PDB file of C-alpha atoms in Angstrom:
ATOM      1  CA  MET H   1       0.000   0.000   0.000  1.00 43.00           C
ATOM      2  CA  LEU H   2       1.310   3.460  -0.937  1.00 42.00           C
ATOM      3  CA  ASN H   3       2.124   5.808   1.919  1.00 49.00           C
ATOM      4  CA  ARG H   4      -0.458   8.629   2.104  1.00 48.00           C
ATOM      5  CA  THR H   5       2.156  11.239   3.076  1.00 49.00           C
ATOM      6  CA  TRP H   6       4.278  10.236   0.088  1.00 41.00           C
ATOM      7  CA  ILE H   7       1.279  10.559  -2.249  1.00 44.00           C
ATOM      8  CA  ILE H   8       0.435  14.037  -0.896  1.00 48.00           C
ATOM      9  CA  GLY H   9       4.074  15.064  -1.286  1.00 60.00           C
ATOM     10  CA  ILE H  10       4.095  13.950  -4.915  1.00 68.00           C
ATOM     11  CA  ASN H  11       0.813  15.778  -5.621  1.00 86.00           C
ATOM     12  CA  GLU H  12       2.095  18.953  -3.931  1.00 87.00           C
ATOM     13  CA  LYS H  13       5.211  18.865  -6.064  1.00 90.00           C
ATOM     14  CA  PHE H  14       3.183  18.280  -9.234  1.00 93.00           C
ATOM     15  CA  HIS H  15       0.578  20.996  -8.521  1.00 94.00           C
ATOM     16  CA  THR H  16       3.291  23.491  -7.600  1.00 95.00           C
ATOM     17  CA  TYR H  17       5.201  22.632 -10.766  1.00 95.00           C
ATOM     18  CA  LEU H  18       2.052  23.047 -12.879  1.00 96.00           C
ATOM     19  CA  ALA H  19       1.219  26.451 -11.323  1.00 96.00           C
ATOM     20  CA  LEU H  20       4.767  27.720 -11.874  1.00 97.00           C
ATOM     21  CA  LYS H  21       4.720  26.411 -15.431  1.00 97.00           C
ATOM     22  CA  TYR H  22       1.525  28.360 -16.198  1.00 97.00           C
ATOM     23  CA  ILE H  23       3.018  31.526 -14.685  1.00 98.00           C
ATOM     24  CA  ASN H  24       6.272  31.219 -16.650  1.00 97.00           C
ATOM     25  CA  GLN H  25       4.290  30.684 -19.848  1.00 97.00           C
ATOM     26  CA  LEU H  26       2.240  33.796 -19.080  1.00 97.00           C
ATOM     27  CA  ILE H  27       5.377  35.852 -18.485  1.00 96.00           C
ATOM     28  CA  GLU H  28       6.675  34.856 -21.912  1.00 96.00           C
ATOM     29  CA  LEU H  29       3.307  35.400 -23.622  1.00 96.00           C
ATOM     30  CA  MET H  30       2.841  38.866 -22.131  1.00 95.00           C
ATOM     31  CA  LYS H  31       6.213  39.948 -23.488  1.00 94.00           C
ATOM     32  CA  ARG H  32       4.804  39.753 -27.018  1.00 94.00           C
ATOM     33  CA  LEU H  33       1.012  39.800 -26.564  1.00 94.00           C
ATOM     34  CA  ASP H  34      -1.470  42.191 -24.975  1.00 93.00           C
ATOM     35  CA  ILE H  35      -2.916  41.117 -21.625  1.00 90.00           C
ATOM     36  CA  GLU H  36      -6.351  40.969 -23.286  1.00 93.00           C
ATOM     37  CA  ALA H  37      -5.147  38.577 -26.006  1.00 95.00           C
ATOM     38  CA  GLU H  38      -7.210  35.387 -26.237  1.00 96.00           C
ATOM     39  CA  GLU H  39      -4.205  33.125 -25.671  1.00 96.00           C
ATOM     40  CA  VAL H  40      -3.264  35.015 -22.512  1.00 96.00           C
ATOM     41  CA  ILE H  41      -6.834  34.973 -21.182  1.00 96.00           C
ATOM     42  CA  LYS H  42      -7.185  31.199 -21.706  1.00 97.00           C
ATOM     43  CA  LEU H  43      -3.930  30.465 -19.909  1.00 97.00           C
ATOM     44  CA  ARG H  44      -4.835  32.767 -17.008  1.00 97.00           C
ATOM     45  CA  LEU H  45      -8.154  30.942 -16.630  1.00 97.00           C
ATOM     46  CA  LYS H  46      -6.289  27.643 -16.345  1.00 96.00           C
ATOM     47  CA  LEU H  47      -4.041  29.151 -13.693  1.00 97.00           C
ATOM     48  CA  ARG H  48      -6.962  30.639 -11.768  1.00 96.00           C
ATOM     49  CA  ASN H  49      -8.869  27.355 -11.780  1.00 95.00           C
ATOM     50  CA  LEU H  50      -5.814  25.572 -10.407  1.00 95.00           C
ATOM     51  CA  LEU H  51      -5.275  28.205  -7.710  1.00 96.00           C
ATOM     52  CA  ARG H  52      -8.947  28.056  -6.647  1.00 93.00           C
ATOM     53  CA  GLU H  53      -9.527  24.312  -6.732  1.00 92.00           C
ATOM     54  CA  SER H  54      -6.231  22.814  -5.591  1.00 93.00           C
ATOM     55  CA  THR H  55      -5.047  22.842  -1.990  1.00 90.00           C
ATOM     56  CA  LEU H  56      -1.801  21.008  -2.691  1.00 91.00           C
ATOM     57  CA  TYR H  57       0.526  23.608  -4.184  1.00 95.00           C
ATOM     58  CA  LYS H  58       3.014  25.629  -2.116  1.00 95.00           C
ATOM     59  CA  THR H  59       1.112  28.878  -1.772  1.00 97.00           C
ATOM     60  CA  LYS H  60       3.968  31.184  -0.742  1.00 97.00           C
ATOM     61  CA  LEU H  61       6.244  29.938  -3.505  1.00 97.00           C
ATOM     62  CA  VAL H  62       3.545  30.384  -6.147  1.00 98.00           C
ATOM     63  CA  LEU H  63       2.656  33.825  -4.737  1.00 98.00           C
ATOM     64  CA  GLU H  64       6.231  35.053  -5.147  1.00 97.00           C
ATOM     65  CA  LYS H  65       6.154  34.074  -8.815  1.00 98.00           C
ATOM     66  CA  VAL H  66       2.706  35.606  -9.357  1.00 98.00           C
ATOM     67  CA  ILE H  67       3.871  38.918  -7.890  1.00 97.00           C
ATOM     68  CA  GLU H  68       6.919  38.803 -10.151  1.00 96.00           C
ATOM     69  CA  ALA H  69       4.581  38.326 -13.130  1.00 96.00           C
ATOM     70  CA  LYS H  70       2.422  41.261 -11.931  1.00 95.00           C
ATOM     71  CA  LEU H  71      -0.772  39.184 -11.979  1.00 97.00           C
ATOM     72  CA  SER H  72      -2.960  41.160  -9.581  1.00 97.00           C
ATOM     73  CA  TYR H  73      -6.074  38.973  -9.564  1.00 97.00           C
ATOM     74  CA  GLU H  74      -4.050  35.821  -8.979  1.00 98.00           C
ATOM     75  CA  SER H  75      -2.132  37.587  -6.194  1.00 98.00           C
ATOM     76  CA  ALA H  76      -5.437  38.380  -4.468  1.00 98.00           C
ATOM     77  CA  LEU H  77      -6.509  34.729  -4.681  1.00 96.00           C
ATOM     78  CA  LEU H  78      -3.280  33.591  -3.069  1.00 98.00           C
ATOM     79  CA  TYR H  79      -3.345  36.219  -0.316  1.00 97.00           C
ATOM     80  CA  GLY H  80      -6.870  35.018   0.430  1.00 95.00           C
ATOM     81  CA  ARG H  81      -5.632  31.429   0.576  1.00 94.00           C
ATOM     82  CA  LEU H  82      -3.065  32.569   3.149  1.00 96.00           C
ATOM     83  CA  GLY H  83      -5.817  34.266   5.187  1.00 92.00           C
ATOM     84  CA  ASP H  84      -4.658  37.815   4.419  1.00 95.00           C
ATOM     85  CA  HIS H  85      -8.117  38.991   3.345  1.00 94.00           C
ATOM     86  CA  GLU H  86      -7.371  42.689   3.821  1.00 94.00           C
ATOM     87  CA  ARG H  87      -4.528  42.554   1.320  1.00 96.00           C
ATOM     88  CA  ALA H  88      -6.646  40.529  -1.112  1.00 97.00           C
ATOM     89  CA  LEU H  89      -9.486  43.061  -0.889  1.00 96.00           C
ATOM     90  CA  THR H  90      -7.051  45.958  -1.247  1.00 94.00           C
ATOM     91  CA  ILE H  91      -5.863  44.487  -4.549  1.00 96.00           C
ATOM     92  CA  PHE H  92      -9.436  44.122  -5.822  1.00 96.00           C
ATOM     93  CA  VAL H  93     -10.206  47.738  -4.896  1.00 94.00           C
ATOM     94  CA  ARG H  94      -6.965  49.656  -5.491  1.00 91.00           C
ATOM     95  CA  GLN H  95      -5.375  47.763  -8.364  1.00 93.00           C
ATOM     96  CA  LEU H  96      -8.300  46.175 -10.198  1.00 95.00           C
ATOM     97  CA  ASN H  97     -10.958  48.784  -9.324  1.00 94.00           C
ATOM     98  CA  ASP H  98     -13.433  45.900  -9.254  1.00 96.00           C
ATOM     99  CA  TYR H  99     -15.837  46.642  -6.415  1.00 96.00           C
ATOM    100  CA  LYS H 100     -18.301  43.909  -7.363  1.00 95.00           C
ATOM    101  CA  LEU H 101     -15.522  41.338  -7.235  1.00 95.00           C
ATOM    102  CA  ALA H 102     -14.417  42.599  -3.816  1.00 96.00           C
ATOM    103  CA  GLN H 103     -17.969  42.347  -2.478  1.00 94.00           C
ATOM    104  CA  GLN H 104     -18.460  38.882  -3.994  1.00 93.00           C
ATOM    105  CA  TYR H 105     -15.206  37.758  -2.374  1.00 93.00           C
ATOM    106  CA  CYS H 106     -16.611  38.744   1.036  1.00 91.00           C
ATOM    107  CA  ILE H 107     -19.989  37.133   0.378  1.00 88.00           C
ATOM    108  CA  GLU H 108     -18.443  33.800  -0.624  1.00 86.00           C
ATOM    109  CA  LEU H 109     -16.230  33.712   2.464  1.00 83.00           C
ATOM    110  CA  TYR H 110     -19.152  34.930   4.608  1.00 73.00           C
ATOM    111  CA  SER H 111     -21.244  31.962   3.448  1.00 71.00           C
ATOM    112  CA  ALA H 112     -18.444  29.520   4.223  1.00 66.00           C
ATOM    113  CA  ASP H 113     -17.539  30.935   7.655  1.00 58.00           C
ATOM    114  CA  ASN H 114     -19.685  29.962  10.641  1.00 56.00           C
ATOM    115  CA  GLU H 115     -18.018  32.341  13.071  1.00 63.00           C
ATOM    116  CA  LEU H 116     -20.241  35.429  13.229  1.00 58.00           C
ATOM    117  CA  LYS H 117     -17.412  37.695  14.403  1.00 63.00           C
ATOM    118  CA  GLN H 118     -15.214  36.705  11.443  1.00 71.00           C
ATOM    119  CA  ARG H 119     -18.100  37.058   8.982  1.00 70.00           C
ATOM    120  CA  TYR H 120     -18.745  40.599  10.209  1.00 81.00           C
ATOM    121  CA  GLN H 121     -15.035  41.368   9.984  1.00 89.00           C
ATOM    122  CA  LEU H 122     -14.881  40.670   6.233  1.00 91.00           C
ATOM    123  CA  PHE H 123     -17.477  43.304   5.392  1.00 93.00           C
ATOM    124  CA  HIS H 124     -16.022  45.783   7.886  1.00 94.00           C
ATOM    125  CA  THR H 125     -12.578  45.281   6.341  1.00 94.00           C
ATOM    126  CA  LEU H 126     -13.866  46.086   2.858  1.00 95.00           C
ATOM    127  CA  LEU H 127     -15.800  49.095   4.142  1.00 95.00           C
ATOM    128  CA  GLY H 128     -12.652  50.317   5.883  1.00 93.00           C
ATOM    129  CA  ILE H 129     -10.707  50.070   2.624  1.00 93.00           C
ATOM    130  CA  TYR H 130     -13.355  52.112   0.807  1.00 94.00           C
ATOM    131  CA  LEU H 131     -13.396  54.765   3.512  1.00 90.00           C
ATOM    132  CA  ASP H 132      -9.596  55.020   3.761  1.00 84.00           C
ATOM    133  CA  ILE H 133      -9.388  55.652   0.029  1.00 65.00           C
ATOM    134  CA  ASN H 134     -12.321  58.022   0.292  1.00 52.00           C
ATOM    135  CA  GLN H 135     -10.390  60.206   2.744  1.00 57.00           C
ATOM    136  CA  ARG H 136      -7.490  60.453   0.282  1.00 56.00           C
ATOM    137  CA  ASN H 137      -9.390  60.848  -2.968  1.00 54.00           C
ATOM    138  CA  GLY H 138     -12.468  62.858  -2.114  1.00 47.00           C
ATOM    139  CA  THR H 139     -15.869  61.316  -2.805  1.00 51.00           C
ATOM    140  CA  GLU H 140     -14.741  58.794  -5.410  1.00 64.00           C
ATOM    141  CA  LEU H 141     -15.596  55.683  -3.363  1.00 87.00           C
ATOM    142  CA  VAL H 142     -18.707  56.863  -1.557  1.00 90.00           C
ATOM    143  CA  SER H 143     -20.848  55.034  -4.099  1.00 92.00           C
ATOM    144  CA  PRO H 144     -19.312  51.533  -3.665  1.00 94.00           C
ATOM    145  CA  ALA H 145     -19.210  52.042   0.104  1.00 95.00           C
ATOM    146  CA  LEU H 146     -22.934  52.815   0.184  1.00 95.00           C
ATOM    147  CA  GLN H 147     -23.676  49.971  -2.209  1.00 95.00           C
ATOM    148  CA  LEU H 148     -21.852  47.620   0.162  1.00 96.00           C
ATOM    149  CA  LEU H 149     -23.759  48.933   3.184  1.00 96.00           C
ATOM    150  CA  ASN H 150     -27.139  48.770   1.457  1.00 95.00           C
ATOM    151  CA  SER H 151     -26.727  45.352  -0.147  1.00 94.00           C
ATOM    152  CA  GLY H 152     -29.089  42.650   1.049  1.00 88.00           C
ATOM    153  CA  ASP H 153     -26.237  40.113   0.895  1.00 88.00           C
ATOM    154  CA  THR H 154     -24.027  41.854   3.435  1.00 88.00           C
ATOM    155  CA  GLU H 155     -24.172  42.010   7.216  1.00 87.00           C
ATOM    156  CA  PHE H 156     -22.667  44.569   9.576  1.00 92.00           C
ATOM    157  CA  ASN H 157     -22.390  45.506  13.203  1.00 91.00           C
ATOM    158  CA  THR H 158     -24.399  48.736  13.071  1.00 92.00           C
ATOM    159  CA  ILE H 159     -22.576  50.439  15.944  1.00 92.00           C
ATOM    160  CA  LYS H 160     -19.165  49.798  14.367  1.00 92.00           C
ATOM    161  CA  VAL H 161     -20.394  51.134  11.030  1.00 94.00           C
ATOM    162  CA  LEU H 162     -21.554  54.356  12.660  1.00 92.00           C
ATOM    163  CA  GLN H 163     -18.098  54.692  14.220  1.00 91.00           C
ATOM    164  CA  LEU H 164     -16.383  54.114  10.852  1.00 90.00           C
ATOM    165  CA  ILE H 165     -18.327  56.354   8.499  1.00 91.00           C
ATOM    166  CA  PRO H 166     -17.147  59.951   7.938  1.00 88.00           C
ATOM    167  CA  HIS H 167     -18.747  62.634  10.107  1.00 88.00           C
ATOM    168  CA  LYS H 168     -19.674  64.583   6.986  1.00 89.00           C
ATOM    169  CA  TRP H 169     -22.137  61.880   5.901  1.00 92.00           C
ATOM    170  CA  THR H 170     -25.686  63.001   6.574  1.00 92.00           C
ATOM    171  CA  LEU H 171     -28.528  60.919   7.942  1.00 92.00           C
ATOM    172  CA  SER H 172     -30.138  60.841   4.513  1.00 94.00           C
ATOM    173  CA  THR H 173     -26.932  59.323   3.083  1.00 94.00           C
ATOM    174  CA  ILE H 174     -27.167  56.261   5.332  1.00 94.00           C
ATOM    175  CA  ARG H 175     -30.967  56.142   5.627  1.00 95.00           C
ATOM    176  CA  GLN H 176     -31.261  52.961   3.546  1.00 96.00           C
ATOM    177  CA  PHE H 177     -28.585  51.208   5.593  1.00 94.00           C
ATOM    178  CA  LEU H 178     -30.242  52.207   8.867  1.00 94.00           C
ATOM    179  CA  ASN H 179     -33.616  50.961   7.624  1.00 94.00           C
ATOM    180  CA  LYS H 180     -32.001  47.639   6.697  1.00 92.00           C
ATOM    181  CA  ALA H 181     -30.312  47.414  10.105  1.00 89.00           C
ATOM    182  CA  ILE H 182     -33.602  48.082  11.921  1.00 90.00           C
ATOM    183  CA  LEU H 183     -35.428  45.434   9.870  1.00 89.00           C
ATOM    184  CA  GLN H 184     -32.665  42.898  10.542  1.00 81.00           C
ATOM    185  CA  SER H 185     -32.804  43.652  14.269  1.00 80.00           C
ATOM    186  CA  MET H 186     -36.586  43.258  14.314  1.00 83.00           C
ATOM    187  CA  HIS H 187     -36.327  39.995  12.381  1.00 75.00           C
ATOM    188  CA  GLY H 188     -33.721  38.699  14.817  1.00 73.00           C
ATOM    189  CA  LEU H 189     -35.893  39.726  17.767  1.00 75.00           C
ATOM    190  CA  ARG H 190     -38.940  37.983  16.286  1.00 82.00           C
ATOM    191  CA  GLN H 191     -36.912  34.821  15.706  1.00 82.00           C
ATOM    192  CA  SER H 192     -35.702  34.910  19.306  1.00 79.00           C
ATOM    193  CA  LEU H 193     -39.260  35.332  20.584  1.00 81.00           C
ATOM    194  CA  VAL H 194     -40.524  32.469  18.412  1.00 84.00           C
ATOM    195  CA  THR H 195     -37.700  30.210  19.594  1.00 83.00           C
ATOM    196  CA  LYS H 196     -38.371  31.143  23.208  1.00 84.00           C
ATOM    197  CA  GLY H 197     -42.106  30.538  22.726  1.00 82.00           C
ATOM    198  CA  LEU H 198     -41.524  27.109  21.185  1.00 84.00           C
ATOM    199  CA  ALA H 199     -39.172  26.147  24.006  1.00 83.00           C
ATOM    200  CA  THR H 200     -41.713  27.288  26.611  1.00 83.00           C
ATOM    201  CA  THR H 201     -44.509  25.336  24.911  1.00 84.00           C
ATOM    202  CA  GLU H 202     -42.389  22.199  24.680  1.00 85.00           C
ATOM    203  CA  ASN H 203     -41.465  22.524  28.342  1.00 84.00           C
ATOM    204  CA  ARG H 204     -45.143  22.800  29.305  1.00 84.00           C
ATOM    205  CA  ILE H 205     -46.027  19.726  27.233  1.00 81.00           C
ATOM    206  CA  VAL H 206     -43.297  17.682  28.924  1.00 79.00           C
ATOM    207  CA  LYS H 207     -44.435  18.849  32.367  1.00 81.00           C
ATOM    208  CA  HIS H 208     -48.052  17.997  31.523  1.00 74.00           C
ATOM    209  CA  GLU H 209     -47.120  14.498  30.341  1.00 72.00           C
ATOM    210  CA  ARG H 210     -45.114  13.935  33.498  1.00 74.00           C
ATOM    211  CA  ILE H 211     -48.032  15.038  35.686  1.00 71.00           C
ATOM    212  CA  VAL H 212     -50.430  12.769  33.773  1.00 67.00           C
ATOM    213  CA  ASN H 213     -48.057   9.819  34.078  1.00 63.00           C
ATOM    214  CA  GLU H 214     -47.513  10.396  37.789  1.00 65.00           C
ATOM    215  CA  ARG H 215     -51.274  10.329  38.426  1.00 66.00           C
ATOM    216  CA  HIS H 216     -51.459   6.641  37.485  1.00 63.00           C
ATOM    217  CA  ASN H 217     -51.673   4.313  40.472  1.00 67.00           C
ATOM    218  CA  LEU H 218     -49.860   0.998  40.297  1.00 73.00           C
ATOM    219  CA  VAL H 219     -50.367  -1.968  42.611  1.00 76.00           C
ATOM    220  CA  ILE H 220     -48.229  -5.095  42.234  1.00 79.00           C
ATOM    221  CA  ASN H 221     -48.611  -8.297  44.238  1.00 84.00           C
ATOM    222  CA  GLU H 222     -47.876 -11.995  43.890  1.00 84.00           C
ATOM    223  CA  HIS H 223     -50.774 -12.387  41.428  1.00 84.00           C
ATOM    224  CA  THR H 224     -49.586  -9.668  39.003  1.00 88.00           C
ATOM    225  CA  VAL H 225     -48.523 -11.108  35.638  1.00 90.00           C
ATOM    226  CA  CYS H 226     -46.692  -9.808  32.559  1.00 90.00           C
ATOM    227  CA  SER H 227     -49.154  -8.356  30.047  1.00 89.00           C
ATOM    228  CA  LEU H 228     -47.331 -10.100  27.198  1.00 88.00           C
ATOM    229  CA  CYS H 229     -46.209 -13.554  28.356  1.00 90.00           C
ATOM    230  CA  LYS H 230     -48.796 -13.865  31.156  1.00 90.00           C
ATOM    231  CA  THR H 231     -46.273 -15.188  33.674  1.00 89.00           C
ATOM    232  CA  ALA H 232     -45.688 -13.768  37.127  1.00 89.00           C
ATOM    233  CA  LEU H 233     -43.603 -10.625  37.561  1.00 85.00           C
ATOM    234  CA  ASN H 234     -41.178 -12.224  39.998  1.00 82.00           C
ATOM    235  CA  GLU H 235     -38.156 -10.200  38.913  1.00 80.00           C
ATOM    236  CA  PRO H 236     -37.255  -7.052  40.891  1.00 82.00           C
ATOM    237  CA  GLN H 237     -37.329  -4.959  37.713  1.00 85.00           C
ATOM    238  CA  PHE H 238     -40.200  -4.470  35.276  1.00 85.00           C
ATOM    239  CA  ILE H 239     -41.316  -2.095  32.521  1.00 86.00           C
ATOM    240  CA  TRP H 240     -44.464  -0.003  32.943  1.00 81.00           C
ATOM    241  CA  TYR H 241     -46.385   1.634  30.065  1.00 81.00           C
ATOM    242  CA  PRO H 242     -48.802   4.013  31.850  1.00 74.00           C
ATOM    243  CA  ARG H 243     -50.466   5.071  28.606  1.00 72.00           C
ATOM    244  CA  PHE H 244     -51.517   1.501  27.782  1.00 75.00           C
ATOM    245  CA  GLN H 245     -51.637   0.100  31.330  1.00 77.00           C
ATOM    246  CA  LEU H 246     -49.067  -2.556  30.458  1.00 84.00           C
ATOM    247  CA  LEU H 247     -46.670  -4.277  32.836  1.00 86.00           C
ATOM    248  CA  LEU H 248     -43.884  -6.265  31.196  1.00 87.00           C
ATOM    249  CA  HIS H 249     -40.730  -8.168  31.943  1.00 88.00           C
ATOM    250  CA  PRO H 250     -37.733  -6.171  30.651  1.00 87.00           C
ATOM    251  CA  HIS H 251     -36.989  -8.857  28.063  1.00 85.00           C
ATOM    252  CA  CYS H 252     -40.632  -8.908  26.909  1.00 87.00           C
ATOM    253  CA  SER H 253     -40.667  -5.147  26.406  1.00 83.00           C
ATOM    254  CA  GLN H 254     -37.850  -5.385  23.852  1.00 80.00           C
ATOM    255  CA  SER H 255     -40.250  -6.900  21.324  1.00 72.00           C
ATOM    256  CA  LEU H 256     -42.549  -3.857  21.508  1.00 69.00           C
ATOM    257  CA  THR H 257     -42.233  -0.503  19.750  1.00 58.00           C
ATOM    258  CA  THR H 258     -40.411   2.042  21.912  1.00 56.00           C
ATOM    259  CA  ASP H 259     -42.764   4.311  23.831  1.00 54.00           C
ATOM    260  CA  SER H 260     -41.454   7.535  25.335  1.00 50.00           C
ATOM    261  CA  THR H 261     -43.783   7.101  28.336  1.00 53.00           C
ATOM    262  CA  ALA H 262     -42.351   3.693  29.284  1.00 55.00           C
ATOM    263  CA  LYS H 263     -40.795   3.552  32.736  1.00 55.00           C
ATOM    264  CA  CYS H 264     -38.177   1.147  33.998  1.00 55.00           C
ATOM    265  CA  CYS H 265     -39.210   0.406  37.586  1.00 56.00           C
ATOM    266  CA  THR H 266     -37.875  -1.567  40.547  1.00 57.00           C
ATOM    267  CA  LYS H 267     -40.017  -3.227  43.176  1.00 56.00           C
TER     268      LYS H 267
END
């Protein structure tokens, strides 16, 4: 049998080699062709698919080569793979000027991440990038920042947003975001109330069933027999089904369908 570690090592070497091969080919192609040339685009798609789908290549080594080739999008993918989401988002915004791509990047990671704090952080990071650039370049990125805040696919900590946004923004500027935040809070509150109500109802049902079961009187003597095999209940343990008024030997009860009201009793 082949050693699993050896197989992974071989695959890592192969995937790394393939990624570097694509990058070297791109470097040579871009020396004589425009970046929008069909041949360049096709090869970049192959590289991107490999970078997205494989987890076996050496990320840092491939990243160094990608940076050397000045492939911004691919650099962002690799920074994301390394967990440096701020740098990845900065590339999407500052170098590629692709705000939709930056937002989609956050949404995809948001969907995959179960930690609420980390999910919030992605959107706050992107908003922070927009607002930092906004302070340097006037009002250029107000529009994508507002689009991010108002999107139905994004989620923010409202208090932190209010601390981040520029003081010059008016209430009317963030009205849509505030309306969304209020609706989300109300929805969350309603869900909490429904969950609490269901839990309370379930608790009452369980208490009621227990009270009903405890009201049943049970008398056992030397003449009491098993409801199934009709022999005396001489053993110290027996099974009682209050709902059906059945008394059974433990081994006899195993042939019956499980009943949640059954009680294992001892004389």
